[in-house]
Coordinates of C-alpha atoms in Angstrom, one line a residue:
X1 CA 88.3 26.2 132.9
X2 CA 86.5 27.3 129.7
X3 CA 86.5 31.0 128.8
X4 CA 82.9 32.3 128.7
X5 CA 82.4 34.9 126.0
X6 CA 79.3 37.1 126.3
X7 CA 78.5 39.4 123.3
X8 CA 76.4 42.5 123.8
X9 CA 73.5 40.5 122.3
X10 CA 74.1 37.7 124.8
X11 CA 74.1 40.2 127.7
X12 CA 71.0 41.9 126.4
X13 CA 69.1 38.6 126.2
X14 CA 70.3 37.5 129.6
X15 CA 69.3 40.8 131.3
X16 CA 65.9 40.8 129.8
X17 CA 65.3 37.3 131.2
X18 CA 65.8 38.6 134.8
X19 CA 62.8 38.9 137.1
X20 CA 62.5 41.1 140.2
X21 CA 64.0 38.5 142.5
X22 CA 67.0 38.1 140.1
X23 CA 67.6 41.9 140.1
X24 CA 67.3 42.1 143.9
X25 CA 69.8 39.4 144.3
X26 CA 72.3 41.1 141.9
X27 CA 71.6 44.4 143.7
X28 CA 72.3 42.8 147.1
X29 CA 75.6 41.4 146.0
X30 CA 76.6 44.7 144.6
X31 CA 75.6 46.4 147.8
X32 CA 77.8 44.0 149.8
X33 CA 80.8 44.7 147.5
X34 CA 80.3 48.4 147.8
X35 CA 80.1 48.1 151.6
X36 CA 83.3 46.2 151.6
X37 CA 84.9 48.8 149.3
X38 CA 84.0 51.5 151.8
X39 CA 84.7 49.7 155.1
X40 CA 87.0 46.7 154.4
X41 CA 90.8 46.3 154.7
X42 CA 93.2 44.6 152.4
X43 CA 93.6 41.8 155.0
X44 CA 89.8 41.1 155.2
X45 CA 88.4 41.6 151.8
X46 CA 89.4 41.8 148.1
X47 CA 86.9 44.7 147.6
X48 CA 88.6 47.2 149.8
X49 CA 89.7 50.5 148.3
X50 CA 93.4 49.6 148.5
X51 CA 92.7 46.9 145.9
X52 CA 90.8 49.2 143.5
X53 CA 93.4 51.4 141.5
X54 CA 92.2 54.7 140.2
X55 CA 91.1 54.4 136.6
X56 CA 93.2 55.9 133.7
X57 CA 91.6 58.2 131.2
X58 CA 93.2 58.6 127.8
X59 CA 91.8 61.3 125.4
X60 CA 90.9 59.9 122.0
X61 CA 89.9 61.5 118.7
X62 CA 86.5 63.0 118.0
X63 CA 86.1 64.3 121.5
X64 CA 86.2 60.7 123.0
X65 CA 87.8 59.3 126.1
X66 CA 89.0 55.8 126.7
X67 CA 88.9 54.6 130.3
X68 CA 91.0 51.7 131.7
X69 CA 89.3 50.5 135.0
X70 CA 91.1 47.7 136.9
X71 CA 89.5 46.2 140.0
X72 CA 89.2 43.1 142.1
X73 CA 86.9 41.2 144.5
X74 CA 87.7 38.4 146.8
X75 CA 87.1 35.9 144.0
X76 CA 88.0 37.8 140.8
X77 CA 90.1 40.5 139.3
X78 CA 89.8 42.1 135.9
X79 CA 89.7 45.3 133.9
X80 CA 87.1 47.1 131.9
X81 CA 88.2 49.1 128.8
X82 CA 85.6 51.5 127.5
X83 CA 85.6 54.4 125.0
X84 CA 82.9 57.0 125.5
X85 CA 81.9 60.0 123.4
X86 CA 81.7 63.2 125.5
X87 CA 79.9 66.4 125.2
X88 CA 81.9 69.6 124.4
X89 CA 83.1 71.3 127.5
X90 CA 81.2 74.3 128.6
X91 CA 82.8 77.7 129.3
X92 CA 84.5 77.7 132.7
X93 CA 83.0 80.6 134.5
X94 CA 81.1 81.3 137.7
X95 CA 77.8 82.0 136.1
X96 CA 76.7 78.7 134.8
X97 CA 74.6 78.7 131.6
X98 CA 70.9 78.4 132.2
X99 CA 68.5 76.3 130.1
X100 CA 67.8 78.1 126.9
X101 CA 64.3 79.2 126.3
X102 CA 62.6 78.2 123.1
X103 CA 59.9 80.1 121.3
X104 CA 57.3 78.0 119.4
X105 CA 53.6 77.5 119.0
X106 CA 54.0 73.8 118.7
X107 CA 53.5 71.3 121.5
X108 CA 56.5 70.5 123.6
X109 CA 55.3 67.3 125.1
X110 CA 53.7 64.1 124.0
X111 CA 51.8 62.0 126.5
X112 CA 51.5 58.3 125.9
X113 CA 48.3 58.0 127.8
X114 CA 45.5 60.6 127.6
X115 CA 43.8 59.0 130.5
X116 CA 46.1 57.7 133.2
X117 CA 43.4 55.3 134.4
X118 CA 42.8 53.8 131.0
X119 CA 45.3 51.4 129.4
X120 CA 46.4 52.8 126.1
X121 CA 47.3 50.8 123.1
X122 CA 50.8 50.9 121.6
X123 CA 49.4 51.8 118.2
X124 CA 47.6 54.9 119.3
X125 CA 50.4 55.9 121.6
X126 CA 53.0 55.6 118.9
X127 CA 51.0 57.6 116.4
X128 CA 51.0 60.4 119.0
X129 CA 54.8 60.3 119.0
X130 CA 55.2 61.4 115.4
X131 CA 55.3 65.0 116.4
X132 CA 57.4 67.6 114.7
X133 CA 57.5 71.4 114.4
X134 CA 54.5 72.7 112.5
X135 CA 54.9 74.5 109.3
X136 CA 55.9 78.1 109.9
X137 CA 56.6 77.6 113.5
X138 CA 59.7 79.3 115.0
X139 CA 61.8 76.8 116.9
X140 CA 65.2 77.4 118.4
X141 CA 67.0 74.4 119.8
X142 CA 69.1 74.6 122.9
X143 CA 72.9 74.0 122.6
X144 CA 73.9 70.4 122.1
X145 CA 75.0 69.4 125.6
X146 CA 74.3 65.7 125.7
X147 CA 76.1 62.8 124.2
X148 CA 74.1 60.2 122.4
X149 CA 76.7 57.4 122.2
X150 CA 76.9 54.5 124.6
X151 CA 80.3 53.2 125.8
X152 CA 82.1 50.7 123.6
X153 CA 84.5 48.3 125.1
X154 CA 85.0 45.0 127.0
X155 CA 85.4 43.5 130.5
X156 CA 88.0 40.8 131.1
X157 CA 87.6 38.7 134.2
X158 CA 90.3 36.5 135.8
X159 CA 90.3 34.2 138.7
X160 CA 92.2 35.2 141.9
X161 CA 95.1 33.3 140.6
X162 CA 95.1 35.2 137.3
X163 CA 93.4 32.7 134.9
X164 CA 91.1 34.4 132.4
X165 CA 87.6 32.9 132.6
X166 CA 85.3 35.5 130.9
X167 CA 85.2 38.1 128.3
X168 CA 82.2 40.4 128.1
X169 CA 81.0 43.3 125.9
X170 CA 80.8 46.4 128.1
X171 CA 78.1 48.5 126.5
X172 CA 74.9 47.1 127.9
X173 CA 76.7 45.8 131.0
X174 CA 77.8 49.4 131.9
X175 CA 74.3 50.8 131.6
X176 CA 72.8 48.0 133.7
X177 CA 75.3 48.0 136.5
X178 CA 75.1 51.8 136.8
X179 CA 71.3 51.7 137.0
X180 CA 71.6 48.8 139.5
X181 CA 73.6 50.9 141.8
X182 CA 71.5 54.1 141.3
X183 CA 68.3 52.2 142.2
X184 CA 69.6 50.9 145.5
X185 CA 68.4 54.0 147.4
X186 CA 65.3 54.2 145.1
X187 CA 64.1 50.9 146.3
X188 CA 64.0 52.3 149.9
X189 CA 61.9 55.4 149.0
X190 CA 58.5 55.7 150.4
X191 CA 56.9 57.4 147.4
X192 CA 57.9 56.7 143.7
X193 CA 54.7 57.8 142.1
X194 CA 56.3 60.1 139.5
X195 CA 59.7 59.8 137.9
X196 CA 61.7 62.2 135.8
X197 CA 64.4 60.9 133.4
X198 CA 66.9 63.2 131.7
X199 CA 68.3 61.4 128.6
X200 CA 66.9 58.8 126.3
X201 CA 69.9 56.5 125.7
X202 CA 70.8 53.1 127.0
X203 CA 71.4 54.4 130.6
X204 CA 67.9 55.9 130.6
X205 CA 66.4 52.7 129.3
X206 CA 67.9 50.6 132.1
X207 CA 66.9 53.1 134.8
X208 CA 63.4 52.9 133.6
X209 CA 63.4 49.1 133.3
X210 CA 64.9 48.5 136.7
X211 CA 62.5 51.1 138.3
X212 CA 59.6 49.3 136.8
X213 CA 60.9 45.8 137.8
X214 CA 61.5 47.0 141.4
X215 CA 58.6 49.3 142.1
X216 CA 56.4 49.0 139.0
X217 CA 52.9 48.9 140.5
X218 CA 53.6 52.1 142.5
X219 CA 54.8 54.2 139.5
X220 CA 52.1 56.2 137.7
X221 CA 54.0 58.8 135.6
X222 CA 57.4 58.7 133.9
X223 CA 58.5 61.9 132.2
X224 CA 61.4 61.6 129.7
X225 CA 63.3 64.8 129.0
X226 CA 65.7 64.8 126.2
X227 CA 67.6 67.2 123.9
X228 CA 66.0 65.7 120.8
X229 CA 62.5 64.4 120.4
X230 CA 63.4 61.7 117.9
X231 CA 65.7 59.8 120.3
X232 CA 63.1 59.8 123.0
X233 CA 60.5 58.7 120.5
X234 CA 62.6 55.7 119.6
X235 CA 63.0 54.8 123.3
X236 CA 59.2 54.9 123.7
X237 CA 58.8 52.8 120.6
X238 CA 61.0 50.2 122.1
X239 CA 59.0 50.2 125.4
X240 CA 55.6 50.1 123.7
X241 CA 56.3 47.6 120.9
X242 CA 59.0 45.2 122.0
X243 CA 57.8 41.8 123.3
X244 CA 60.6 42.1 125.9
X245 CA 58.7 45.0 127.6
X246 CA 55.2 43.5 127.2
X247 CA 54.9 42.2 130.8
X248 CA 56.1 45.4 132.3
X249 CA 53.9 47.7 130.2
X250 CA 50.8 45.6 130.8
X251 CA 51.3 45.1 134.6
X252 CA 50.2 48.6 135.5
X253 CA 47.2 50.2 133.8
X254 CA 47.8 53.5 135.6
X255 CA 51.3 54.0 134.1
X256 CA 51.8 56.7 131.6
X257 CA 54.8 58.3 129.9
X258 CA 55.4 61.8 128.5
X259 CA 58.2 63.2 126.4
X260 CA 59.6 66.7 126.6
X261 CA 62.3 67.9 124.2
X262 CA 63.9 71.4 123.9
X263 CA 63.2 71.3 120.2
X264 CA 59.8 72.9 121.1
X265 CA 58.4 75.8 123.0
X266 CA 57.6 76.0 126.7
X267 CA 60.4 73.6 127.4
X268 CA 61.4 75.4 130.6
X269 CA 57.8 75.6 132.0
X270 CA 57.3 71.8 131.4
X271 CA 60.7 70.8 132.8
X272 CA 60.0 72.9 136.0
X273 CA 56.6 71.3 136.4
X274 CA 57.9 67.8 135.9
X275 CA 60.9 68.3 138.2
X276 CA 58.8 69.8 140.9
X277 CA 56.3 67.0 140.8
X278 CA 58.8 64.2 140.7
X279 CA 59.6 61.8 143.5
X280 CA 62.8 60.6 141.8
X281 CA 65.0 62.3 139.2
X282 CA 67.5 60.2 137.2
X283 CA 70.0 62.2 135.2
X284 CA 71.5 60.0 132.5
X285 CA 73.4 62.4 130.1
X286 CA 77.0 63.6 129.4
X287 CA 75.9 67.2 129.7
X288 CA 78.4 70.0 130.1
X289 CA 75.8 72.4 131.5
X290 CA 73.2 71.9 134.3
X291 CA 70.1 70.2 133.0
X292 CA 67.8 72.6 134.9
X293 CA 68.1 75.7 137.1
X294 CA 68.9 75.1 140.7
X295 CA 65.9 77.0 142.0
X296 CA 63.6 74.3 140.7
X297 CA 64.8 72.4 143.8
X298 CA 66.4 74.9 146.1
X299 CA 63.6 77.5 146.3
X300 CA 61.1 77.3 149.2
X301 CA 58.5 75.7 146.9
X302 CA 61.1 73.3 145.5
X303 CA 62.1 72.1 149.0
X304 CA 58.7 71.2 150.2
X305 CA 58.8 67.8 148.6
X306 CA 61.4 65.1 149.3
X307 CA 63.1 63.7 146.2
X308 CA 65.7 61.2 145.3
X309 CA 68.1 62.8 142.7
X310 CA 70.6 60.6 140.9
X311 CA 73.3 62.0 138.6
X312 CA 75.2 59.3 136.9
X313 CA 75.9 60.6 133.3
X314 CA 78.8 63.0 133.8
X315 CA 82.1 61.4 134.6
X316 CA 84.7 64.2 134.0
X317 CA 85.4 67.4 135.8
X318 CA 84.2 69.5 132.8
X319 CA 80.8 67.7 132.7
X320 CA 77.9 68.7 134.9
X321 CA 74.2 67.6 135.1
X322 CA 73.2 69.2 138.4
X323 CA 73.7 72.9 139.3
X324 CA 76.3 73.1 142.1
X325 CA 73.8 75.0 144.2
X326 CA 71.7 71.9 144.5
X327 CA 74.7 70.1 146.1
X328 CA 75.6 73.0 148.2
X329 CA 72.1 73.1 149.7
X330 CA 72.1 69.4 150.3
X331 CA 75.1 69.8 152.6
X332 CA 74.2 73.1 154.2
X333 CA 73.4 73.1 157.9
X334 CA 69.7 72.8 158.7
X335 CA 68.2 75.9 160.2
X336 CA 65.7 74.9 162.8
X337 CA 64.0 78.3 163.0
X338 CA 62.8 78.5 159.4
X339 CA 59.1 79.3 158.8
X340 CA 58.5 76.9 155.9
X341 CA 58.0 73.2 155.8
X342 CA 60.9 71.5 154.1
X343 CA 61.7 67.9 153.5
X344 CA 64.5 66.3 155.5
X345 CA 68.0 66.5 154.2
X346 CA 71.0 64.5 155.4
X347 CA 73.8 67.1 155.3
X348 CA 75.8 65.1 152.8
X349 CA 75.9 64.1 149.2
X350 CA 75.9 60.3 148.5
X351 CA 78.7 59.1 146.1
X352 CA 79.9 55.8 144.8
X353 CA 83.5 56.7 145.5
X354 CA 84.7 59.6 147.6
X355 CA 88.1 59.6 146.1
X356 CA 86.9 59.4 142.5
X357 CA 84.1 61.9 142.9
X358 CA 86.4 64.5 144.5
X359 CA 88.8 64.0 141.6
X360 CA 86.4 63.6 138.6
X361 CA 82.8 64.7 139.3
X362 CA 82.1 68.1 137.9
X363 CA 79.2 68.8 140.2
X364 CA 81.3 68.0 143.3
X365 CA 84.3 70.0 142.2
X366 CA 82.3 73.1 141.2
X367 CA 80.3 73.0 144.3
X368 CA 83.5 73.0 146.3
X369 CA 82.5 70.1 148.5
X370 CA 84.9 68.7 151.1
X371 CA 85.4 65.0 151.9
X372 CA 83.4 65.5 155.1
X373 CA 80.4 66.5 153.0
X374 CA 80.3 63.3 151.1
X375 CA 79.4 59.8 152.1
X376 CA 79.9 56.6 150.1
X377 CA 76.8 54.6 149.3
X378 CA 78.6 51.5 150.7
X379 CA 78.6 53.2 154.1
X380 CA 75.0 54.2 154.0
X381 CA 73.8 50.7 153.0
X382 CA 74.7 49.6 156.5
X383 CA 72.3 51.9 158.3
X384 CA 73.5 51.3 161.9
X385 CA 77.1 52.3 161.1
X386 CA 76.1 55.3 159.1
X387 CA 73.7 56.5 161.8
X388 CA 76.7 56.9 164.2
X389 CA 78.0 59.7 162.0
X390 CA 74.5 61.2 161.9
X391 CA 74.3 61.2 165.7
X392 CA 77.7 62.9 165.9
X393 CA 76.3 65.7 163.8
X394 CA 73.5 66.2 166.3
X395 CA 70.9 64.1 164.5
X396 CA 68.5 61.4 165.6
X397 CA 70.7 58.5 164.6
X398 CA 69.1 55.5 162.9
X399 CA 65.6 56.8 163.0
X400 CA 66.6 60.1 161.4
X401 CA 68.8 58.4 158.8
X402 CA 66.1 56.0 157.7
X403 CA 63.6 58.9 157.4
X404 CA 66.0 60.9 155.2
X405 CA 66.8 57.9 153.0
X406 CA 63.1 57.0 152.6
X407 CA 61.5 60.4 152.3
X408 CA 64.0 63.3 152.4
X409 CA 66.0 65.0 149.8
X410 CA 68.8 62.7 148.8
X411 CA 71.4 63.5 146.1
X412 CA 73.5 60.6 144.7
X413 CA 76.5 61.3 142.4
X414 CA 78.3 58.5 140.6
X415 CA 81.3 58.5 138.2
X416 CA 81.5 54.7 138.0
X417 CA 83.8 52.1 139.6
X418 CA 85.5 49.2 138.0
X419 CA 84.5 47.2 141.1
X420 CA 80.9 47.5 140.0
X421 CA 81.7 45.9 136.6
X422 CA 83.7 43.1 138.2
X423 CA 81.0 42.3 140.8
X424 CA 78.1 42.4 138.4
X425 CA 80.1 40.7 135.6
X426 CA 80.9 37.8 137.9
X427 CA 77.2 37.3 138.7
X428 CA 76.2 37.6 135.0
X429 CA 78.7 35.0 133.9
X430 CA 77.4 32.6 136.5
X431 CA 73.8 33.2 135.4
X432 CA 74.8 32.8 131.7
X433 CA 76.4 29.5 132.4
X434 CA 73.3 28.3 134.3
X435 CA 70.8 29.5 131.6
X436 CA 72.8 28.7 128.5
X437 CA 73.8 32.1 127.3
X438 CA 77.1 33.0 125.5
X439 CA 79.9 30.9 124.0
X440 CA 82.3 28.6 125.9
X441 CA 85.9 28.5 124.5
X442 CA 87.6 25.3 125.7
X443 CA 91.3 25.2 126.5
X444 CA 91.8 28.9 126.4

């Protein structure tokens, strides 16, 4: 069997060739693997938890971490090795730092469509992105809490008998498979009119691209919130000038983008406004402090609207994107005698791996959540089985569970699983061979 080698450029080209049906097929395969991970046994499936060793993290120089992530499916086994830059750890105390206010007379946001009902041209939009602090303005940047470096590494795939058959670059693959998992619940949501993206790196790019591929005609507003304006501007430049984005950006005349960075004034007001109006929030940073105050979502006003909130950027116990109070409220018992209209909540936080998130997720650890307050996404994907637990807690079963997943307040926390890389990597190698991507090394 020849060894298939896929460089990051190969994977980039392959992923940009995917259409909606391709993505749904990959997502369905990943969902099945995650379901087997959560419910299978060693005797029945190669994806079960007992066949997925915990990853090993080795600190490296320059505040970096190298992760070794072995995993297996029923047809493949392998290991991903990835080095990631991490944000400086925040002070460990009970009063978490709030978002720093900035004082400035300059604009804090750049909209890429002055009229949401009129298609804008890339030229006019990009000219509006060349914003910067005006002369004499007083700006004060918030602390640097987000990493701007994508993971660097590789994925090695072997047959079930141990023969190497593929070697893949891990950078774009990691961003894609993470977004693929994070958009599983997103595809079920009733309303996806407005999205809020924290971060402007490769993870943010793939969350935006998959959201548009899967639900594009229904999305009207995408707000990108990033520590620095320049990085967000570069992301927008890619979306609005690259031929690879042409079909997506031209398929919906009502779609517009805006950028908010904490280099400018009124940052807090705009973040609060965007978070409150969002139907889905994707957090894609390595932040060491919460990205926004909890009360934006936990107050009476914040709870009126159902949202899907995904936090996938932080992967160590000293990282945190969501304030712990957001998770605590998500699992708090529902009081039936409240006098305000609130969106449904499920009483649990959805995670990719219960064991890994209890050990590594800063939000979960600092919120003090117990295993009973977490549910793996692999369990939820089989609604009938998950509804049994919901009935046991006094709920409505399948009807209530579907309503929560579709329109309620759902929090998803992911630290990443090697199984995701193996499963998606297998499928990408098959597609690459079919479509002529990559290099084949004979007789390896």
